[in-house]
Short mmCIF file of C-alpha atoms in Angstrom, two decimals:
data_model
loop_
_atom_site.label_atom_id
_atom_site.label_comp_id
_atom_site.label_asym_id
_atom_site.label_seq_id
_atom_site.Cartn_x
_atom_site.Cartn_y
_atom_site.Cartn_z
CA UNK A 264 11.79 -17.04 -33.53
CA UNK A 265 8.99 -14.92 -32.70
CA UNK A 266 6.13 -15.72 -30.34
CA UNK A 267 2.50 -14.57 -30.49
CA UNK A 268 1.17 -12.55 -27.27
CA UNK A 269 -1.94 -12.02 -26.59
CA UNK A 270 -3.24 -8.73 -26.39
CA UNK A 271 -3.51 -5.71 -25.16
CA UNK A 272 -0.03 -5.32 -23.89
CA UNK A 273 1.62 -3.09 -21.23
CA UNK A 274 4.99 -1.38 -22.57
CA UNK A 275 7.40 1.35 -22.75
CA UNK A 276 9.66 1.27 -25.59
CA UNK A 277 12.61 4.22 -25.27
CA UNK A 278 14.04 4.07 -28.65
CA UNK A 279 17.85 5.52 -29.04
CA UNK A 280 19.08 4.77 -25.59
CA UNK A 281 21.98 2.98 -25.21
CA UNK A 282 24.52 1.86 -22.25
CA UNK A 283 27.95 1.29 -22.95
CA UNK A 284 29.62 -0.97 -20.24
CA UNK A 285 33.88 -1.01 -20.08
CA UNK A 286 35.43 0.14 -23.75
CA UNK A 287 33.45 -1.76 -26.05
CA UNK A 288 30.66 -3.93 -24.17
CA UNK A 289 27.11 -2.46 -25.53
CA UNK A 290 23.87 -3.24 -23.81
CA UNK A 291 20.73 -2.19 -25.27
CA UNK A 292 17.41 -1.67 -23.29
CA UNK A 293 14.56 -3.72 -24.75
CA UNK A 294 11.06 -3.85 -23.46
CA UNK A 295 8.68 -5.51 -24.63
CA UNK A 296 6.93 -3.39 -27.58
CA UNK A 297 5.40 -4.25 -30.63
CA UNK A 298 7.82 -4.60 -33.96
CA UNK A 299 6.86 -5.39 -37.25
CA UNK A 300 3.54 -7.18 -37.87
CA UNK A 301 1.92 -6.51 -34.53
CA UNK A 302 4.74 -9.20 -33.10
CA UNK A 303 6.73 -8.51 -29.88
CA UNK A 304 10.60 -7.44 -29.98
CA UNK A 305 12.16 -10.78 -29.17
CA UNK A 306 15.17 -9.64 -26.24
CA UNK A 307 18.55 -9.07 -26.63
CA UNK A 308 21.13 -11.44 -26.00
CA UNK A 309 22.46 -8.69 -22.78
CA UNK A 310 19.52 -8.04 -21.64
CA UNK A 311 17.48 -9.45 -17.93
CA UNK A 312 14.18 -10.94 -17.19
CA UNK A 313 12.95 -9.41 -13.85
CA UNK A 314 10.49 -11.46 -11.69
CA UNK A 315 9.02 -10.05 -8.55
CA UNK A 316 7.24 -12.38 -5.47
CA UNK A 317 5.75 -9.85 -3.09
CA UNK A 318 4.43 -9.65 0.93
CA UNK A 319 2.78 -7.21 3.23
CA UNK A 320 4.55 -6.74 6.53
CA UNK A 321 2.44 -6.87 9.27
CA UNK A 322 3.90 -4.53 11.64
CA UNK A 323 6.02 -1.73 10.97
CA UNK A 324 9.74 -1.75 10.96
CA UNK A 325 9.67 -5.89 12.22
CA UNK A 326 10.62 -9.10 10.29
CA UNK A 327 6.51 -9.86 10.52
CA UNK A 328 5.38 -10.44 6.95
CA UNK A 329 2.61 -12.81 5.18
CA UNK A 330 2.22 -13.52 0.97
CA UNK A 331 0.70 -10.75 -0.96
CA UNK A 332 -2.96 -12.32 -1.48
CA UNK A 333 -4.46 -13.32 -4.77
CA UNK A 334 -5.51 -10.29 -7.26
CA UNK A 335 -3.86 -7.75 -5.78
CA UNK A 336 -2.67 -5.11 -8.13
CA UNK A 337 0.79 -3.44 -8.32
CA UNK A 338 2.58 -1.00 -10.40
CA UNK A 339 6.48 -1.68 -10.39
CA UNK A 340 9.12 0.84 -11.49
CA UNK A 341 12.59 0.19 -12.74
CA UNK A 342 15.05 3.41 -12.38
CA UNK A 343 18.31 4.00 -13.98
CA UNK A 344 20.81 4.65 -11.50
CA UNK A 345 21.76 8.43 -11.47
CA UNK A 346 25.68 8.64 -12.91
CA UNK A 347 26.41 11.55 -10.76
CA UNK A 348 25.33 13.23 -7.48
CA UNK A 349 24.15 15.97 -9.58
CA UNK A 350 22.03 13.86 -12.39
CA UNK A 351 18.54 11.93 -11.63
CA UNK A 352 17.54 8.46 -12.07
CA UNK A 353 15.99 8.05 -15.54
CA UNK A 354 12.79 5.83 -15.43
CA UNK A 355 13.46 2.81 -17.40
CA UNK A 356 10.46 0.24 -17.59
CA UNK A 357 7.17 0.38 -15.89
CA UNK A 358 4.79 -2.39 -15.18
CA UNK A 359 1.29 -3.47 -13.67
CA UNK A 360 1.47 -6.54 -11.94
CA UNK A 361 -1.19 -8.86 -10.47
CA UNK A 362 -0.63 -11.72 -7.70
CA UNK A 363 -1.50 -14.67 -10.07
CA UNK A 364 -1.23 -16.96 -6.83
CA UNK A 365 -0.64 -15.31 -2.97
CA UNK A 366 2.75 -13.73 -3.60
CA UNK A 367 3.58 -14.66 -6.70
CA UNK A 368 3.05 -11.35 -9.31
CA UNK A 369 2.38 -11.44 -12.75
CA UNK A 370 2.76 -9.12 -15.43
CA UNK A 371 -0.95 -7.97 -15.96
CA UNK A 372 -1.94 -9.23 -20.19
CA UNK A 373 1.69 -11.03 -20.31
CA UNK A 374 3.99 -7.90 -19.48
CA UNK A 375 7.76 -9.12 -19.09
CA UNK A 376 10.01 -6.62 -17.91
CA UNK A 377 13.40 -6.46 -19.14
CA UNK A 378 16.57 -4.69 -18.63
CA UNK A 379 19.72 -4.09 -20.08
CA UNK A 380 22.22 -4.91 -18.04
CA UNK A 381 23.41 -1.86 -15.16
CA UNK A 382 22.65 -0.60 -11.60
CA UNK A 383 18.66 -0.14 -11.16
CA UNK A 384 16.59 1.30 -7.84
CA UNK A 385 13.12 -0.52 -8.44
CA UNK A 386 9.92 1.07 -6.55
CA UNK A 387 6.28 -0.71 -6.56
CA UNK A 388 3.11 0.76 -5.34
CA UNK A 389 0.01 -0.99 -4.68
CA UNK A 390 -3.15 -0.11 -3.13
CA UNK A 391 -3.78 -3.70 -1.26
CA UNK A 392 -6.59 -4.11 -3.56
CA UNK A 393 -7.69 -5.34 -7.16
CA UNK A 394 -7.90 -2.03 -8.55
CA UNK A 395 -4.98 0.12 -10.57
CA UNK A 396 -2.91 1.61 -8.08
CA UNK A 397 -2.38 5.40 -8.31
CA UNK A 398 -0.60 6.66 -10.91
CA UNK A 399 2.26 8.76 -10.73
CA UNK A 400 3.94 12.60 -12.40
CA UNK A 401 7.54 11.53 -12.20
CA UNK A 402 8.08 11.20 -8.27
CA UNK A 403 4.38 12.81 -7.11
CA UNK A 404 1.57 10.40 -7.36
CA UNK A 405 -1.77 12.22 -7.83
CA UNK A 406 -3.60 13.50 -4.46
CA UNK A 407 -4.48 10.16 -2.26
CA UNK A 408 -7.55 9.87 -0.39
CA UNK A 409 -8.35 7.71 3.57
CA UNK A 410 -9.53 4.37 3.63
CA UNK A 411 -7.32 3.23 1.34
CA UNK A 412 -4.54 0.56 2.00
CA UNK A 413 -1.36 2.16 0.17
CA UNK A 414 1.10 -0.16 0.13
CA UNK A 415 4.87 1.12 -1.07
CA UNK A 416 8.25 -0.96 -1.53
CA UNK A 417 11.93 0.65 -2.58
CA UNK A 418 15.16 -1.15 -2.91
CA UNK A 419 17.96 0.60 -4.64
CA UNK A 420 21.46 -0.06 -6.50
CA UNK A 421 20.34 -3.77 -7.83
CA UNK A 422 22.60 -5.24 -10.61
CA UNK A 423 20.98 -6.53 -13.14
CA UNK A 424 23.62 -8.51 -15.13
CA UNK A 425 22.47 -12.11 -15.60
CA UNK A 426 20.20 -13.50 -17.52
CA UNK A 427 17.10 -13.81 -15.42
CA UNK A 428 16.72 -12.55 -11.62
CA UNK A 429 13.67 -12.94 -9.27
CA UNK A 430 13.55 -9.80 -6.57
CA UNK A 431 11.46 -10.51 -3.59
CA UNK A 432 9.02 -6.94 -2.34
CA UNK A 433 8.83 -6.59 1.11
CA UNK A 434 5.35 -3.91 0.92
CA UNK A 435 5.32 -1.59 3.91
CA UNK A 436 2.00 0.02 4.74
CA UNK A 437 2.12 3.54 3.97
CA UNK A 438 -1.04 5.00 6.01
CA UNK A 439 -1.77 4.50 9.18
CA UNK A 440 -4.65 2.77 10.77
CA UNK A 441 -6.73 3.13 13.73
CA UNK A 442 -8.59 0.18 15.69
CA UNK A 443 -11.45 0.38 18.34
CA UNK A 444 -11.63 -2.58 20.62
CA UNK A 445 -15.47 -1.80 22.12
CA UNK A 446 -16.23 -3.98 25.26
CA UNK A 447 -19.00 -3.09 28.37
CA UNK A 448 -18.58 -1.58 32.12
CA UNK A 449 -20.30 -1.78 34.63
CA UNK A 450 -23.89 -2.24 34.77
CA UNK A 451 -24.41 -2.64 30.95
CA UNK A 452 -24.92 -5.20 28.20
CA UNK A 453 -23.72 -4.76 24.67
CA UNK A 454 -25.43 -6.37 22.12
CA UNK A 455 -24.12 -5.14 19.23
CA UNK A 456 -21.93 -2.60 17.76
CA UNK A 457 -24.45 -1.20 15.07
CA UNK A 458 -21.65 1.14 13.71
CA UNK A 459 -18.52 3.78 14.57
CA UNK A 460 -17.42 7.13 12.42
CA UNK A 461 -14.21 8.78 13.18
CA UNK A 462 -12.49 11.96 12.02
CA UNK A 463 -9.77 11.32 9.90
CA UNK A 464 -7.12 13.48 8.33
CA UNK A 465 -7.69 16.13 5.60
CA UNK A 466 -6.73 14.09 2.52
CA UNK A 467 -5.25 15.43 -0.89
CA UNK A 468 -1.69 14.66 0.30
CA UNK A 469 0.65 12.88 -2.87
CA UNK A 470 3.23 10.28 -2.04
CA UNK A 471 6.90 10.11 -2.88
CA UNK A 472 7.76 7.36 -4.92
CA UNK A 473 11.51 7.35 -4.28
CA UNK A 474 10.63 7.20 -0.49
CA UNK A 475 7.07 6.28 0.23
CA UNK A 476 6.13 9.45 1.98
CA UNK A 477 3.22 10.47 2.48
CA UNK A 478 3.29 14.04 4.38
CA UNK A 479 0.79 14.00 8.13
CA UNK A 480 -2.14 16.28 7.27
CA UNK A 481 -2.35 18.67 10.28
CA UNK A 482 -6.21 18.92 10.49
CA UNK A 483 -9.54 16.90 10.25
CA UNK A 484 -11.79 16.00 7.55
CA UNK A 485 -15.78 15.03 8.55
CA UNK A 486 -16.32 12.28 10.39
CA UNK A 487 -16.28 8.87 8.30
CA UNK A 488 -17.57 5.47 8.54
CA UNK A 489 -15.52 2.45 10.08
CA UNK A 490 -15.35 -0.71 9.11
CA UNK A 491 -16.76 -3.21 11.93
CA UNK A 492 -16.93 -6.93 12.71
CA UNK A 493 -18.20 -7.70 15.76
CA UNK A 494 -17.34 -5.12 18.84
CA UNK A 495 -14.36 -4.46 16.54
CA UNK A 496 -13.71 -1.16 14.16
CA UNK A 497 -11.48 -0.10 12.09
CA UNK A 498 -10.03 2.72 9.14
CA UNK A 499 -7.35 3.13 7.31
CA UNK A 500 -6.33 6.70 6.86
CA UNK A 501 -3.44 9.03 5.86
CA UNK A 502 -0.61 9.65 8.33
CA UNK A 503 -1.46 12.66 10.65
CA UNK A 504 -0.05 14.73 13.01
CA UNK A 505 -1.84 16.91 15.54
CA UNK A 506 -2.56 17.57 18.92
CA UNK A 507 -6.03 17.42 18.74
CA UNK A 508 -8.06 14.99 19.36
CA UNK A 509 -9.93 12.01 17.04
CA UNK A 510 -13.84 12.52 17.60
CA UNK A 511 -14.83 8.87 18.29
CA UNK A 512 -19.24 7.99 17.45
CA UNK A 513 -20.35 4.75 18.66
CA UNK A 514 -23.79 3.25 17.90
CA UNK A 515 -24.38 0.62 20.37
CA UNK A 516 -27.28 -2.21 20.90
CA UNK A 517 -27.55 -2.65 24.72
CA UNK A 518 -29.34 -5.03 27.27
CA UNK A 519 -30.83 -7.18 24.57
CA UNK A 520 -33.84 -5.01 23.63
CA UNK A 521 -33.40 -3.55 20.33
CA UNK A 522 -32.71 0.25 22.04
CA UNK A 523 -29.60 1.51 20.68
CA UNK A 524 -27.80 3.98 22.13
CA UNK A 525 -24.69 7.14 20.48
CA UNK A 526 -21.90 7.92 22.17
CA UNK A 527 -19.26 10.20 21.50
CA UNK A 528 -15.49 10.70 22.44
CA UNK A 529 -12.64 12.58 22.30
CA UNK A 530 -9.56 10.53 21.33
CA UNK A 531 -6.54 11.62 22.35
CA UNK A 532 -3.48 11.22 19.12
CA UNK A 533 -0.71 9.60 20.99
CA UNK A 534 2.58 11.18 21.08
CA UNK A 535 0.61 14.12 18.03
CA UNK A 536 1.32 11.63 15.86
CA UNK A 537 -0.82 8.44 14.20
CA UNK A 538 2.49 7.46 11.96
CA UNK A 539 2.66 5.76 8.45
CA UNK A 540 2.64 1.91 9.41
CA UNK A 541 1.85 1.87 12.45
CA UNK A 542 -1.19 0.00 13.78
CA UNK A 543 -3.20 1.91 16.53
CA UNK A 544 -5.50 -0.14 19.03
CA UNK A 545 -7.66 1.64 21.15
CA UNK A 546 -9.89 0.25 24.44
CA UNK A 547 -13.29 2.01 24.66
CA UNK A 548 -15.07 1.16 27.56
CA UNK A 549 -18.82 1.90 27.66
CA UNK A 550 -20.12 2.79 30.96
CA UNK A 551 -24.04 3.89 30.82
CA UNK A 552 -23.52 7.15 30.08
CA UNK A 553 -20.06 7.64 28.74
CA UNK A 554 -17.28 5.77 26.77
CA UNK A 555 -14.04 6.20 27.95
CA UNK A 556 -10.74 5.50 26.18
CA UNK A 557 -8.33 3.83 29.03
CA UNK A 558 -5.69 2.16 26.34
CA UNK A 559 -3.45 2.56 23.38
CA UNK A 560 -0.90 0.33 21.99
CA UNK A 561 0.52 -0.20 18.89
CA UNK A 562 0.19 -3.76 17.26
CA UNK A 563 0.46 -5.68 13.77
CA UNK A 564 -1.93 -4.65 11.27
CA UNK A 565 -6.11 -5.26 10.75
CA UNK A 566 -6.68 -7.63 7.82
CA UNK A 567 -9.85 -6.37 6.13
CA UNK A 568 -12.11 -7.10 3.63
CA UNK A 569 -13.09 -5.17 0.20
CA UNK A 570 -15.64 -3.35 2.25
CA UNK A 571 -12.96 -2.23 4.79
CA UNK A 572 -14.54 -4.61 7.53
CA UNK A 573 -12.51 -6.13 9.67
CA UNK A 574 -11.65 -9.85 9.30
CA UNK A 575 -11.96 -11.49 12.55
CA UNK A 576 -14.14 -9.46 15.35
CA UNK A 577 -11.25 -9.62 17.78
CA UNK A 578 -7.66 -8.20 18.01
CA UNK A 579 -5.53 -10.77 17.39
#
């Protein structure tokens, strides 16, 4: 029986490959293509349906994780496991998915992707956002740029031999991200925090899909807006690794009379390193004159908006 589908639809047909399983077993891969009259190939007896639920973790390397959030975007890749140490996995379906419902993803205009039965290593990328996530030259994805949210997730050697399986994607932040907590001295009022620029990394660098790389720029770009809510800021940028500093511009309200005030500061990089995943919170102190920077810890991630504020105008 064939079923209608609307269209347009996402697939990858790779006509003429075949597995053979044991001595006579044959499983053939069928994704989901157009056949005769416009109709989609109906699977094969031996082949899987592959269902994905997805959430962010929170902090890096912990158990801390929350549902994907509605409309988020994410391209999912099924490998071939390599036969040998000295052959490469063969790309065998990939998909763009969309969180119908927080965590749950969908395959975007009614993709289903299935498999032949076998050993798979499945990567997804996503951007955090509602937009296509990069694209990607087999492992290279094309150059990335800051103050975007790129989210990767790998898990390798996954059977696929029954009829349907549901994998759950555990996305791990691949940039980094750096937070200003702003709060008064002595002898001043804040009013407002009017806005912040920082200097993030050069950009330009590509990911690795089979790994989620990214590669620390070693240098600084021009200084770029931050996101703020309240006495809170915040950007997302590419890993980086230097030992010079972050140059910090804050445009503050003070004392309740519509004078703002700039100031600028040196941040030190803790360690030469702001690291993929990790979370950076950093006190500045304004003191008439001066800001000073007496604190940094690392701590679960800033939820933002689409316009890269912050969500709440404290640290959690």
């Amino acid at each position: 029986m064939r079923l209608r589908i609307p269209k347009p639809m996402y697939f990858i047909a790779f006509a003429g490959i075949a597995l053979f399983m044991g001595s006579c077993a044959k499983n053939t891969t069928i994704i989901y293509g157009n056949g005769e009259d416009n109709l989609p190939e109906t699977p094969q007896k031996e082949t899987t349906l592959v269902t994905f639920n997805a959430s962010v973790e929170s902090r890096n390397l912990t158990r801390a994780m929350s549902p994907m959030k509605k409309g988020i975007k994410s391209t999912l890749y099924a490998y071939q496991k390599a036969q040998s140490t000295t052959s490469q996995e063969t790309l065998f379906a990939e998909g763009l998915y969309i969180t119908s419902s927080p965590g749950v993803l969908s395959g975007k205009d009614g993709y289903k992707m299935y498999l032949a039965n076998g050993i798979y290593n499945f990567y997804a990328v996503s951007d955090n956002f509602s937009t296509i996530p990069p694209s990607f030259t087999g492992q290279e994805s094309e150059p990335l740029f800051n103050g975007i949210d790129y989210l990767w997730w790998g898990s390798t050697d996954q059977d696929v031999s029954s009829a349907q399986i549901n994998i759950p994607i555990v996305f791990q932040h691949a940039c980094t991200q750096v937070v200003v907590e702003v709060s008064a001295g002595d002898g001043i009022q804040l009013s407002r925090l009017l806005s912040a620029t920082i200097t993030p990394p050069v950009p330009g660098a590509s990911m690795t899909l089979s790994t989620g790389v990214i590669p620390p720029a070693t240098s600084y770009d021009k200084p770029d807006k931050m996101g703020i809510n309240g006495f809170l800021a915040q950007y997302i940028m590419l890993p980086l690794q230097t030992n010079d500093p972050m140059t910090l511009t804050l445009e503050v309200e003070t004392d309740g009379n519509n004078n703002s005030k700039t100031y600028s500061v040196q941040i030190p990089v803790p360690s030469g390193e702001l690291k993929a995943g990790d979370s950076y919170l950093f006190s500045a102190v304004i003191n008439g004159s001066s800001v000073s920077i007496p604190s940094v810890s690392v701590k679960d991630w800033t939820e933002v908006d689409e316009t890269g504020n912050p969500l709440y105008p404290s640290q959690k």
